[in-house]
Structure formats: structure tokens, C-alpha cells
């Protein structure tokens, strides 16, 4: 049973993304940096497992776009697990 569960909706209209890889080798830096936007929901659970130690589980899902001439849209999801010592 989780001790605390947090829900955090968010809007990030002014993100910055750096794209790298074989397709971009030799491309100028200006062609590898894009302004982005996202809207999503983050869920975080905190479980107290020992005195002064918590286990943290986090997940998110977001809609994402790049503000460029050929706009690209997508969905991102992710999970994370961590330990917090108080």
C-alpha cells in the first residue's frame, strides 16, 4: 500500500529538444535543436519501506509536438523507480 500518491497534470509549451544520431551527422547545430510543446499527466507513488527510506515509483504519459515547418506529433510514456533517503 502506497503511503502517498501524487497526480500532476502539466503543460510545457516552451520545451527545447536536441536531436542527434546518424541522420544528423554533419548537420549544423541550429538544425538539431527544436522548440517543443507537451501536455501530460505524471503519477508518483511513495512507499515507506524502512525508517528514513522511501521507495518512489513514477510514471507519465504526454502528447508531444515540435514547432517546426513539418510538425511532428507523438505520444511519450515512461516509468521510473527510485529510492529516497531522508
Short mmCIF file of C-alpha atoms in Angstrom, two decimals:
data_model
loop_
_atom_site.label_atom_id
_atom_site.label_comp_id
_atom_site.label_asym_id
_atom_site.label_seq_id
_atom_site.Cartn_x
_atom_site.Cartn_y
_atom_site.Cartn_z
CA UNK A 1 0.00 0.00 0.00
CA UNK A 2 1.41 3.36 -1.07
CA UNK A 3 1.85 5.99 1.67
CA UNK A 4 1.32 8.89 -0.75
CA UNK A 5 0.13 9.12 -4.35
CA UNK A 6 0.55 12.34 -6.32
CA UNK A 7 -1.19 13.25 -9.60
CA UNK A 8 0.31 16.18 -11.50
CA UNK A 9 -1.16 17.32 -14.82
CA UNK A 10 1.19 19.63 -16.70
CA UNK A 11 1.57 21.82 -19.78
CA UNK A 12 5.03 22.58 -21.14
CA UNK A 13 4.60 24.95 -24.12
CA UNK A 14 8.27 26.03 -24.32
CA UNK A 15 10.43 22.90 -24.34
CA UNK A 16 13.78 22.51 -26.06
CA UNK A 17 14.95 19.28 -27.68
CA UNK A 18 18.34 18.31 -29.06
CA UNK A 19 18.22 15.62 -31.76
CA UNK A 20 21.31 13.55 -32.52
CA UNK A 21 22.18 10.36 -34.34
CA UNK A 22 23.49 9.13 -37.69
CA UNK A 23 20.82 11.01 -39.65
CA UNK A 24 22.05 14.32 -38.20
CA UNK A 25 25.82 13.81 -38.54
CA UNK A 26 27.34 16.87 -40.15
CA UNK A 27 24.16 18.93 -39.73
CA UNK A 28 24.63 22.40 -38.23
CA UNK A 29 23.70 22.73 -34.56
CA UNK A 30 20.79 25.01 -35.47
CA UNK A 31 19.21 22.10 -37.42
CA UNK A 32 19.44 19.79 -34.39
CA UNK A 33 17.68 21.97 -31.79
CA UNK A 34 13.90 22.34 -31.85
CA UNK A 35 11.28 24.16 -29.80
CA UNK A 36 8.73 21.66 -28.48
CA UNK A 37 5.47 21.56 -26.58
CA UNK A 38 3.83 18.92 -24.42
CA UNK A 39 0.78 18.29 -22.26
CA UNK A 40 0.56 15.31 -19.95
CA UNK A 41 -0.03 13.64 -16.60
CA UNK A 42 2.55 12.44 -14.08
CA UNK A 43 1.70 9.95 -11.32
CA UNK A 44 4.09 9.37 -8.41
CA UNK A 45 3.72 6.92 -5.54
CA UNK A 46 5.83 6.95 -2.37
CA UNK A 47 6.13 3.87 -0.16
CA UNK A 48 7.91 3.95 3.19
CA UNK A 49 9.96 0.71 3.28
CA UNK A 50 12.19 1.42 6.30
CA UNK A 51 12.98 4.14 8.79
CA UNK A 52 14.26 7.13 6.77
CA UNK A 53 13.98 5.27 3.43
CA UNK A 54 11.24 5.56 0.79
CA UNK A 55 10.68 3.75 -2.48
CA UNK A 56 9.38 6.04 -5.25
CA UNK A 57 7.54 4.86 -8.35
CA UNK A 58 6.73 7.38 -11.09
CA UNK A 59 5.07 7.17 -14.48
CA UNK A 60 4.00 9.71 -17.08
CA UNK A 61 2.15 9.99 -20.39
CA UNK A 62 2.18 13.06 -22.62
CA UNK A 63 1.21 14.35 -26.04
CA UNK A 64 4.21 15.98 -27.74
CA UNK A 65 4.90 18.17 -30.78
CA UNK A 66 7.79 20.05 -32.42
CA UNK A 67 7.27 23.65 -33.56
CA UNK A 68 8.92 23.30 -36.96
CA UNK A 69 7.72 23.55 -40.57
CA UNK A 70 7.00 19.81 -40.77
CA UNK A 71 5.37 19.46 -37.36
CA UNK A 72 5.74 16.05 -35.78
CA UNK A 73 3.23 14.80 -33.22
CA UNK A 74 3.58 11.87 -30.88
CA UNK A 75 2.91 10.31 -27.51
CA UNK A 76 5.57 9.62 -24.90
CA UNK A 77 5.25 7.33 -21.89
CA UNK A 78 7.78 6.45 -19.24
CA UNK A 79 8.31 4.88 -15.84
CA UNK A 80 10.85 5.34 -13.10
CA UNK A 81 11.82 3.69 -9.83
CA UNK A 82 13.98 5.23 -7.16
CA UNK A 83 14.98 5.23 -3.51
CA UNK A 84 14.86 8.34 -1.33
CA UNK A 85 16.82 8.52 1.93
CA UNK A 86 15.51 11.07 4.45
#
